[in-house]
mmCIF file of C-alpha atoms and ligand atoms in Angstrom:
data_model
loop_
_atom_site.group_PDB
_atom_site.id
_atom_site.type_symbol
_atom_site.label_atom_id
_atom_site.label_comp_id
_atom_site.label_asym_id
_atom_site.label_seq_id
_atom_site.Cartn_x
_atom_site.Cartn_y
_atom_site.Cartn_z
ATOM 1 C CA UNK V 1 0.000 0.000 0.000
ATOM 2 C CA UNK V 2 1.206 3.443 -0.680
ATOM 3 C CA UNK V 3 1.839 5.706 2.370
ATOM 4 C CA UNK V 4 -0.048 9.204 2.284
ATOM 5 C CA UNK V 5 2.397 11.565 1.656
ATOM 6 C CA UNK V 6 0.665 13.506 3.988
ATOM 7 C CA UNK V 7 2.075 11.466 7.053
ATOM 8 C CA UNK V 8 4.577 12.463 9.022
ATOM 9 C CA UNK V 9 6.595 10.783 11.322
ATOM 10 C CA UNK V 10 6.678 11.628 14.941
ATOM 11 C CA UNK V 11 9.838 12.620 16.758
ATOM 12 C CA UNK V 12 10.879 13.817 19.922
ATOM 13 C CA UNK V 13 12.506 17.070 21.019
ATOM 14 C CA UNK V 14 15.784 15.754 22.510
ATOM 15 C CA UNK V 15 18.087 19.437 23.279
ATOM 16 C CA UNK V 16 16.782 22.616 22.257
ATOM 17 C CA UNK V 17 20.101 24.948 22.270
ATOM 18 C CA UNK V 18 19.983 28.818 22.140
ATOM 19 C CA UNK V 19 21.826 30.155 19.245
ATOM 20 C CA UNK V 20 20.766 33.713 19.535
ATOM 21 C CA UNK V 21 18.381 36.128 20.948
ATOM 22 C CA UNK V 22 15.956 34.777 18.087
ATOM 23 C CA UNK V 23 17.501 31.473 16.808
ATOM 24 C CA UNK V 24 17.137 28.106 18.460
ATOM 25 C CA UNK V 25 18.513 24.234 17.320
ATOM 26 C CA UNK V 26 16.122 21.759 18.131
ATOM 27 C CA UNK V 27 17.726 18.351 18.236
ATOM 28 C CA UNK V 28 15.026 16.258 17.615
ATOM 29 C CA UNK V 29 14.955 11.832 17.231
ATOM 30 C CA UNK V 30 12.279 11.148 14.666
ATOM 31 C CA UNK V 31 10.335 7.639 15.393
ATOM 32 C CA UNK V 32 11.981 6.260 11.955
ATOM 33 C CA UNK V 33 14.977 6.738 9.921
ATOM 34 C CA UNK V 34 14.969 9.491 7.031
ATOM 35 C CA UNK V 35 17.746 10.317 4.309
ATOM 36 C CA UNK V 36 18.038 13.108 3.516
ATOM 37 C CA UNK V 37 20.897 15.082 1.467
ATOM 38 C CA UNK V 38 22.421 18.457 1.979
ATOM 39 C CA UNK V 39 20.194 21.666 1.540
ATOM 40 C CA UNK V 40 16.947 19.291 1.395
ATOM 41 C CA UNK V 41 14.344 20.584 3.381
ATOM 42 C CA UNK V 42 11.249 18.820 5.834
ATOM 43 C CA UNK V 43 8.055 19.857 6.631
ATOM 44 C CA UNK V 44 7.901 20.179 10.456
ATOM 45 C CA UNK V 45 4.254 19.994 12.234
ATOM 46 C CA UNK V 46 4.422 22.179 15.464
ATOM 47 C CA UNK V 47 1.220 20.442 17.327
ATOM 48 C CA UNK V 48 -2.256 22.772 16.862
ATOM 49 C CA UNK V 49 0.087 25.550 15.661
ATOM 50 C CA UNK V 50 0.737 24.748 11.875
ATOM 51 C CA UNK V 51 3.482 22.793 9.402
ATOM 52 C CA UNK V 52 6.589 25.181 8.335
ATOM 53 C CA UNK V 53 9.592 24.124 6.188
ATOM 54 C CA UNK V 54 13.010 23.570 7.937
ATOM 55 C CA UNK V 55 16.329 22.344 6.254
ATOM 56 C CA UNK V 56 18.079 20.227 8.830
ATOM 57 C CA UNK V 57 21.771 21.432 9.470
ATOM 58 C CA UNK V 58 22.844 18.260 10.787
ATOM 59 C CA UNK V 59 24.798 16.015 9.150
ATOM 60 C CA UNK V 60 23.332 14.647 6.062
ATOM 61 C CA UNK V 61 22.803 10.399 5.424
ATOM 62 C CA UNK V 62 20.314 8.067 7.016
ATOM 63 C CA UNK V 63 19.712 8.909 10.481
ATOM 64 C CA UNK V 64 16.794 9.570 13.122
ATOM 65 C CA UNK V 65 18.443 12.424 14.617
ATOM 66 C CA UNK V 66 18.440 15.889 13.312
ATOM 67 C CA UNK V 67 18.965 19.559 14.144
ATOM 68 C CA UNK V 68 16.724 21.722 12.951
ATOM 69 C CA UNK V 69 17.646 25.361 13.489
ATOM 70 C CA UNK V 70 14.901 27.827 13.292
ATOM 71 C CA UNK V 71 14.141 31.736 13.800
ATOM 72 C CA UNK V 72 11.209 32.992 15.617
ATOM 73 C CA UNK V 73 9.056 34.050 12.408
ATOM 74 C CA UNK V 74 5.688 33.916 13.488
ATOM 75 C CA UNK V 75 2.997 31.475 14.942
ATOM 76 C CA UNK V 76 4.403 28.005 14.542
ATOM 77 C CA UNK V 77 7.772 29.275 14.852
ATOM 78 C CA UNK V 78 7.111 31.281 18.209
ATOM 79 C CA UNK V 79 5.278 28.139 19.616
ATOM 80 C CA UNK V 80 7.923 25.937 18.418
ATOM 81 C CA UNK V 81 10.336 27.878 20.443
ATOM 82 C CA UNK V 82 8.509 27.406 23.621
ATOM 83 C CA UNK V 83 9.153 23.783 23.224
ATOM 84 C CA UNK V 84 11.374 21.933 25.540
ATOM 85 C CA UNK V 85 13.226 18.169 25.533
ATOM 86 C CA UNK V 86 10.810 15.262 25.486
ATOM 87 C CA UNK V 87 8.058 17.353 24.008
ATOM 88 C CA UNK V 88 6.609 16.025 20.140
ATOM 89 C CA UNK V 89 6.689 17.456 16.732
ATOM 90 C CA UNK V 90 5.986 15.713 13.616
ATOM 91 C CA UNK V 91 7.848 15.405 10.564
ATOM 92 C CA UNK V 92 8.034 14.721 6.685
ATOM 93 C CA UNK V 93 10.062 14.587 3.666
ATOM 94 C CA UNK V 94 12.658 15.541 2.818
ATOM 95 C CA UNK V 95 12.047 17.619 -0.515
ATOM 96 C CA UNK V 96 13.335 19.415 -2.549
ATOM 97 C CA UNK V 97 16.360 19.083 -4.836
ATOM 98 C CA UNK V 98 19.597 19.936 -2.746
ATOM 99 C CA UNK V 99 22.969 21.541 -3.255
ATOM 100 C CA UNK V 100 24.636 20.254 -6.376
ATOM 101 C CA UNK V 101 27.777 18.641 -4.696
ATOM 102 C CA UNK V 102 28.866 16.894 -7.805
ATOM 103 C CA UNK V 103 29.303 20.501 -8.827
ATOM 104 C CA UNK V 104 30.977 22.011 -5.563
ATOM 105 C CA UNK V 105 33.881 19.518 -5.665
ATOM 106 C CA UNK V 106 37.027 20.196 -6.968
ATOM 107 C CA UNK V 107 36.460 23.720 -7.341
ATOM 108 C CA UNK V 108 37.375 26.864 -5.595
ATOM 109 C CA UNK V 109 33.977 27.071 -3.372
ATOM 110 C CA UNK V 110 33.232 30.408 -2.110
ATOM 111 C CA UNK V 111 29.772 29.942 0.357
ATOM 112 C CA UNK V 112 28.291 33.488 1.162
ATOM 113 C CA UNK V 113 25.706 33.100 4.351
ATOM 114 C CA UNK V 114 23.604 35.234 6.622
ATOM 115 C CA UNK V 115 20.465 35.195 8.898
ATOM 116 C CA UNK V 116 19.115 31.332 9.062
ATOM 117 C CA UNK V 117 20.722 30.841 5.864
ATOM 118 C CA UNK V 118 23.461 29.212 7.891
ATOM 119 C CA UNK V 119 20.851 26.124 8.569
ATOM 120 C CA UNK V 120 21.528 24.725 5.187
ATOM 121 C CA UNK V 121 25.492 25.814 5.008
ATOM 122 C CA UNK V 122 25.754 24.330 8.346
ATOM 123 C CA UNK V 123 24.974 20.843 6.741
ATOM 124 C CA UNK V 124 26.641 21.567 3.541
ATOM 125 C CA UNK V 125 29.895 22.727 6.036
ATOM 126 C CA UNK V 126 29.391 18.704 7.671
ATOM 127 C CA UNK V 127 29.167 17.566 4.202
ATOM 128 C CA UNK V 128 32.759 18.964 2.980
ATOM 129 C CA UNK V 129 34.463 18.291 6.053
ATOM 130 C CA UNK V 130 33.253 14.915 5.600
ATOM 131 C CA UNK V 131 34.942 14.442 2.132
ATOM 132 C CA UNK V 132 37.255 17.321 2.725
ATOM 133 C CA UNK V 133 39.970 16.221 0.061
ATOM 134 C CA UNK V 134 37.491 17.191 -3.018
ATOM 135 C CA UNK V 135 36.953 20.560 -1.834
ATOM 136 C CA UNK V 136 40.986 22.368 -2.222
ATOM 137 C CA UNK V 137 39.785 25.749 -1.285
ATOM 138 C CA UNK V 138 36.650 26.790 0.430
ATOM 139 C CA UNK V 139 36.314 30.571 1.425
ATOM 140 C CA UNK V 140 32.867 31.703 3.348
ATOM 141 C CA UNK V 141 31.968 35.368 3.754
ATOM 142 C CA UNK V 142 29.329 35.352 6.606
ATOM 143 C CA UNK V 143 27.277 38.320 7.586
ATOM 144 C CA UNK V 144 25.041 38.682 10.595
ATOM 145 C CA UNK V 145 23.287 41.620 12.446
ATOM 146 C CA UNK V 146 25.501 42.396 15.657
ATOM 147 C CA UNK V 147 27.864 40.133 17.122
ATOM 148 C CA UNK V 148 24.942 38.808 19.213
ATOM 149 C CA UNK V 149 23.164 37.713 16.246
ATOM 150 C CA UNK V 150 26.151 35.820 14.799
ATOM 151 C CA UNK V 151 25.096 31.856 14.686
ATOM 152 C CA UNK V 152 26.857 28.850 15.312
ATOM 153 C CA UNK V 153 29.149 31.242 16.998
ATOM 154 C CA UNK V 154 31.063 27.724 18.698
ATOM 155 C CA UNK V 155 31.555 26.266 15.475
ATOM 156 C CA UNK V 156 33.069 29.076 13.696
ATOM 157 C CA UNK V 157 36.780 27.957 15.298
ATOM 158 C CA UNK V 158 36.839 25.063 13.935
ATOM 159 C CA UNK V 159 35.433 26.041 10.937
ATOM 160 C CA UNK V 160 38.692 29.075 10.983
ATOM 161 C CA UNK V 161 41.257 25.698 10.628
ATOM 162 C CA UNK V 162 39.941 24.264 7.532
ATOM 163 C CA UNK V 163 38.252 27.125 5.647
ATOM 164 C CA UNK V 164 39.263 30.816 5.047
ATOM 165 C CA UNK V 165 36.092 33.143 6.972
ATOM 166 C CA UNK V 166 35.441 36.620 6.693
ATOM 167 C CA UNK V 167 32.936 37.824 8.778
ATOM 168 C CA UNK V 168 30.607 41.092 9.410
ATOM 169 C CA UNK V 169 28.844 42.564 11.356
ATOM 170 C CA UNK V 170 26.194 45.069 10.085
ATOM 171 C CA UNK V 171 26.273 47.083 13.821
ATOM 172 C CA UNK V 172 29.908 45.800 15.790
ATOM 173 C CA UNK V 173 30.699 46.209 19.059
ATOM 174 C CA UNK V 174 34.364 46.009 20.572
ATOM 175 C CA UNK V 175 34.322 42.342 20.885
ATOM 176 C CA UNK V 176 34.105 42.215 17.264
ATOM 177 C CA UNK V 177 36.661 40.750 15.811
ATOM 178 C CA UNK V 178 35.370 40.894 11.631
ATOM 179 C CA UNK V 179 34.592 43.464 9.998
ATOM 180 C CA UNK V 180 31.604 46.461 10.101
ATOM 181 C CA UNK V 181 29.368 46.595 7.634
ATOM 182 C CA UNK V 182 27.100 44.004 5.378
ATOM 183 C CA UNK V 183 28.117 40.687 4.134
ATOM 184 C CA UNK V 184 28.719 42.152 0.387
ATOM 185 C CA UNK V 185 31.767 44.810 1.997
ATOM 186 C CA UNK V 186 33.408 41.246 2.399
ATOM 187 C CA UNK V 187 34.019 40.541 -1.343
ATOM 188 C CA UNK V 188 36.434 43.613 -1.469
ATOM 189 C CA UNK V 189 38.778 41.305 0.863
ATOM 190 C CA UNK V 190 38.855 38.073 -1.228
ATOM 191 C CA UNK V 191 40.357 37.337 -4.659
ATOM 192 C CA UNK V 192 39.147 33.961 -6.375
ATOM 193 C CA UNK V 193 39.979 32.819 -9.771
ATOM 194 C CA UNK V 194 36.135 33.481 -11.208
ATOM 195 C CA UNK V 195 36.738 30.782 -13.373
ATOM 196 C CA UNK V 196 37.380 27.973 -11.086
ATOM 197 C CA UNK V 197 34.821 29.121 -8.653
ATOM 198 C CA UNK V 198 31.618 28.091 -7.416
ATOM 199 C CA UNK V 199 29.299 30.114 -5.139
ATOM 200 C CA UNK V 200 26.682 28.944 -2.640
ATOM 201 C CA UNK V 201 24.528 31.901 -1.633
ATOM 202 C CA UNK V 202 21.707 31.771 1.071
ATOM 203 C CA UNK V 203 20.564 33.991 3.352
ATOM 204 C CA UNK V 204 17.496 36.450 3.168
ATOM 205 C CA UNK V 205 16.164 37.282 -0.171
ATOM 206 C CA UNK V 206 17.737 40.747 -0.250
ATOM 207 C CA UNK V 207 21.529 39.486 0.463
ATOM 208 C CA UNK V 208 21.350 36.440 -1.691
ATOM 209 C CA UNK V 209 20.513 39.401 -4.783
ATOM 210 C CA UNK V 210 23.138 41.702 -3.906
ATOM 211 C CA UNK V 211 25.977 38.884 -3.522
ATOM 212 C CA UNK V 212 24.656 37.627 -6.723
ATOM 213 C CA UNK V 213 24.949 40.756 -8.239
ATOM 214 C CA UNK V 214 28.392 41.684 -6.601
ATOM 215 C CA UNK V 215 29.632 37.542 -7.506
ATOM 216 C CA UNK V 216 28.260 38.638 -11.295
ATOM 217 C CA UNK V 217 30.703 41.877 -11.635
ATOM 218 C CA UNK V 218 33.521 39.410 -9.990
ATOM 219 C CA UNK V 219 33.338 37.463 -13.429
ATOM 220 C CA UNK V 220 31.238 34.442 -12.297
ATOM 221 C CA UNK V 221 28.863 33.273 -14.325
ATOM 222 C CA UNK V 222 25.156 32.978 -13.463
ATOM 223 C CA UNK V 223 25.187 29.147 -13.535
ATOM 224 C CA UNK V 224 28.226 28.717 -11.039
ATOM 225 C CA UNK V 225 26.178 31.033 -8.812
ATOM 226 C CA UNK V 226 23.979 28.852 -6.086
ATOM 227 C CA UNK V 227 21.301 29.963 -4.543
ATOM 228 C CA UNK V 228 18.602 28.689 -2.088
ATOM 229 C CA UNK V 229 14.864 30.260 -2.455
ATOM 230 C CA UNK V 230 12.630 30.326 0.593
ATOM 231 C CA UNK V 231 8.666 30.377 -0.158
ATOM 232 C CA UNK V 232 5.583 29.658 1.298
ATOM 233 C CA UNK V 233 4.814 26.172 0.862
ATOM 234 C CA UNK V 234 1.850 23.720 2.001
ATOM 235 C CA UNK V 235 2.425 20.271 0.608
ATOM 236 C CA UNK V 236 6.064 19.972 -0.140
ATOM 237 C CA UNK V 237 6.068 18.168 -3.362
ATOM 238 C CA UNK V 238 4.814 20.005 -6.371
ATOM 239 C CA UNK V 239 1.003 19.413 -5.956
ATOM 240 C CA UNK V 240 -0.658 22.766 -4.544
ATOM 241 C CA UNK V 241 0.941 25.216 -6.302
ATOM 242 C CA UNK V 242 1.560 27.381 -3.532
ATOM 243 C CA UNK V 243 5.579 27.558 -4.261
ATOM 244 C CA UNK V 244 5.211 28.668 -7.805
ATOM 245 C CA UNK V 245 7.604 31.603 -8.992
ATOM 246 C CA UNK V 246 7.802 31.786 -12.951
ATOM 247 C CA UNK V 247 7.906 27.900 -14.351
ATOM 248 C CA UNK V 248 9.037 26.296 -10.852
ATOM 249 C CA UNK V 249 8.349 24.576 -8.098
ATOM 250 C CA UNK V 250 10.275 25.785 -5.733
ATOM 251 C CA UNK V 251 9.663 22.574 -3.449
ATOM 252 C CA UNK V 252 10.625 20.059 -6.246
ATOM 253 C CA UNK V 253 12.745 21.945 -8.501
ATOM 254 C CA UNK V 254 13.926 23.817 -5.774
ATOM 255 C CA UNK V 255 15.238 25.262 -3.416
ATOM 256 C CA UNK V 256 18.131 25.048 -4.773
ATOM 257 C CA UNK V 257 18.782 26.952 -7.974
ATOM 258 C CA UNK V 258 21.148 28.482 -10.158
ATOM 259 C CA UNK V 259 20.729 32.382 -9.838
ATOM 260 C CA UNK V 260 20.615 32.723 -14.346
ATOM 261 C CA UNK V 261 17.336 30.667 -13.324
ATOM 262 C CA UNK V 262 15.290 32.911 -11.158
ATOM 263 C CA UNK V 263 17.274 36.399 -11.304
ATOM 264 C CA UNK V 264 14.528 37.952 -13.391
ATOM 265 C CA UNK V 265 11.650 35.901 -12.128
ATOM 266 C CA UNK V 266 8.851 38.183 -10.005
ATOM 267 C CA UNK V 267 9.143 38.029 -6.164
ATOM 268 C CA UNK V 268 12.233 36.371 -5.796
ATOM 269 C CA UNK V 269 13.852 38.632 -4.448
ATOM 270 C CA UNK V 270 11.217 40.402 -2.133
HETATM 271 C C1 LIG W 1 12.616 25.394 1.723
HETATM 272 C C2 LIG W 1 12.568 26.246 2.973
HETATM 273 C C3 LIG W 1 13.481 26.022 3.978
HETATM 274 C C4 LIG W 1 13.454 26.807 5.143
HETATM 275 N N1 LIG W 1 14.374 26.552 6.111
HETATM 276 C C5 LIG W 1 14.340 27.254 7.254
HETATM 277 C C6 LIG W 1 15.245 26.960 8.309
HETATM 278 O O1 LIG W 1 16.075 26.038 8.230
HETATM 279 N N2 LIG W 1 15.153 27.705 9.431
HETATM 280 C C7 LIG W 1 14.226 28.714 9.570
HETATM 281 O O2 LIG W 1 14.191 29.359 10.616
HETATM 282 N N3 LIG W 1 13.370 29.005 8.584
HETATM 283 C C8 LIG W 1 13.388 28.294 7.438
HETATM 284 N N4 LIG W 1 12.466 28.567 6.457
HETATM 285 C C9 LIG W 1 11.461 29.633 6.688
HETATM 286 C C10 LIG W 1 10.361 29.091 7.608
HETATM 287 O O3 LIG W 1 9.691 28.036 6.965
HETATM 288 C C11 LIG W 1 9.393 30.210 7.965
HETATM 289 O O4 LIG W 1 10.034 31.178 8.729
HETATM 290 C C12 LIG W 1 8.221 29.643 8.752
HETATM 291 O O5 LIG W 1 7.420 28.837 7.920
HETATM 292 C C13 LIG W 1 7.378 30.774 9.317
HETATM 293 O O6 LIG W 1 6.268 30.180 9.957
HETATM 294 P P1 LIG W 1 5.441 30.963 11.087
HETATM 295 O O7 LIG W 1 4.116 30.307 11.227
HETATM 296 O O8 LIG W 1 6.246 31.074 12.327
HETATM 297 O O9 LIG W 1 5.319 32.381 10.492
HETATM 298 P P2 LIG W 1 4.045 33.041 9.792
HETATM 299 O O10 LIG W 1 3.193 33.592 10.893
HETATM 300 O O11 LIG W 1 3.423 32.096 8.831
HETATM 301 O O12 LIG W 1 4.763 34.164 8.972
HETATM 302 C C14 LIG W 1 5.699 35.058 9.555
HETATM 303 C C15 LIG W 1 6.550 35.659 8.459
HETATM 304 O O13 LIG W 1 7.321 34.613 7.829
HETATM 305 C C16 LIG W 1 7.016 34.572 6.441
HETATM 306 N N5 LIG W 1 6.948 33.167 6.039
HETATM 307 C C17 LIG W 1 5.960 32.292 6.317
HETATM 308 N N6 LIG W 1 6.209 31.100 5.769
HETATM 309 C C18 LIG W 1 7.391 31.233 5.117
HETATM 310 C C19 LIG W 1 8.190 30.381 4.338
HETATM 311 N N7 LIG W 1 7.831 29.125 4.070
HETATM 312 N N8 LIG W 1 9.327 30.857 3.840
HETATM 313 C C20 LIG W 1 9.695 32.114 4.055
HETATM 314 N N9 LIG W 1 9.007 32.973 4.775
HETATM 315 C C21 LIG W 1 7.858 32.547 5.286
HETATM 316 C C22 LIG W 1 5.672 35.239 6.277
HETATM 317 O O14 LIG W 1 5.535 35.781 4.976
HETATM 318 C C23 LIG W 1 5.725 36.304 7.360
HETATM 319 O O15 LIG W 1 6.437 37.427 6.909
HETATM 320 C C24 LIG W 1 12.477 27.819 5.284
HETATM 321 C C25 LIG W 1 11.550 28.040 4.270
HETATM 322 C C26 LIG W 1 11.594 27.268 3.137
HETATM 323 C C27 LIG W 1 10.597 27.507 2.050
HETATM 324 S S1 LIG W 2 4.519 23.518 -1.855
HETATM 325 FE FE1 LIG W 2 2.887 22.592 -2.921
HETATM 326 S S2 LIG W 2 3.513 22.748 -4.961
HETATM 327 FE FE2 LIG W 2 5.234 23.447 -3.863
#
């Protein structure tokens, strides 16, 4: 019998860690396995407060536990971050498309991140240290609000060994130690070789168009520029046609796109 692709499985809240003033990681154990590949995303039911779309930033594979890092949007978000260690949420997927590794590798990756946009780098970060020898040189210009807003703050030293970071800070303070300013001032401190590189853009829809733009006048062409879309979605696999933007999906030929796809397409960039 096929399942209803409506039914989730049920998981358990197993460490819910504070990541900012706004951003939480919910470790959660889900009843059954799922796979589920880097910059997928799941449809996460927040009991009697709705369904949203998450993409884990856990390690990718088979597994039942996953981190799920999320910023207090609204309703189901707000009620979701009232949630503490044993309580339930449900689950299902993943969807979507994912990051095109088999085009990351061997390249020179540059990965440009703010806001929750880190959720899906995070994985894609666990991914490349994973198979670190096919990625020679990774660079990653993050940008974040204030230092207080900065996440995965503990990570970003370990991170420092294997990867080159620049990091700002649109307000800094004087334990600051990147640079003032948006994410985009960052690209005035790198030099890559625009045609071995690869960028992997996500963050909100305003920063992923200006790096775009600023990647464009660097030399690098619209395909080699990655990009992750965020829209409202209710069933997660290309039936209700609440994702649509131009000729896509954005759940299933999404999110993941090349920017010469969408860069002229209405509302993507709202
Ligand atoms: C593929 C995908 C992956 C995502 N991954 C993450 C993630 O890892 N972490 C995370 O914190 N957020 C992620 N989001 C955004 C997240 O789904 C929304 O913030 C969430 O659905 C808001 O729900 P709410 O009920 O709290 O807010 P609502 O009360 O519904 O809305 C609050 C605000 O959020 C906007 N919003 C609502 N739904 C979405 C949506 N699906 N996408 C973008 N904006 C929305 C509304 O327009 C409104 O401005 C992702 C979205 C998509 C489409
Ligand atoms: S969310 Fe239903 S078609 Fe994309």
């Amino acid at each position: 019998m096929n399942k209803n692709p409506y039914s989730p499985i049920k998981a358990q809240i197993k460490e819910v860690i504070d990541e900012t003033p706004n951003i939480k990681t919910f470790v959660i154990e889900l009843e059954e396995e799922m796979e589920f590949s880097t910059g997928q995303f799941v449809q996460l039911t927040v009991p009697g407060a709705g369904e949203c779309p998450f993409t884990p930033s856990s390690k990718t594979g088979k597994t039942a536990l996953m981190d799920i890092t999320v910023m207090k949007a609204g309703a189901a978000t707000a009620v979701l971050h009232e949630k503490k260690p044993s309580d339930i949420v449900y689950v299902r997927g993943p969807y979507g498309n994912g990051f095109p590794l088999d085009r990351l590798r061997d390249r020179e990756l540059l990965i440009v991140g703010g806001g929750c946009g880190m959720a899906p780098l995070r994985s894609l970060l666990h991914e490349i240290l994973s198979d670190r020898n096919r990625y020679p040189r990774v660079i990653m210009l993050y940008g974040c609000k204030t230092p207080r807003d900065m996440l995965y703050g503990d990570s970003f030293g370990e991170w420092g060994e294997e990867f080159e970071i620049h990091k700002a800070a649109d307000k800094a303070d004087s334990s600051w130690d990147g640079k003032q300013g948006v994410v985009t001032e960052l690209f005035k401190d790198i030099k890559v070789d625009a045609a071995k590189c690869v960028a992997v853009v996500v963050g909100p829809p305003v920063m992923m168009k200006f790096a775009s733009l600023e990647l464009s006048k660097m030399g690098v062409s619209d395909d080699r520029i990655i990009v992750s879309l965020e829209k409202n979605m209710t069933c997660g696999f290309g039936k209700c046609r609440h994702c649509l933007v131009g000729p896509y999906y954005v759940c299933k030929d999404g999110p993941v796109f090349e920017y010469g796809q969408v860069k002229d397409l209405p509302d993507v960039w709202d």
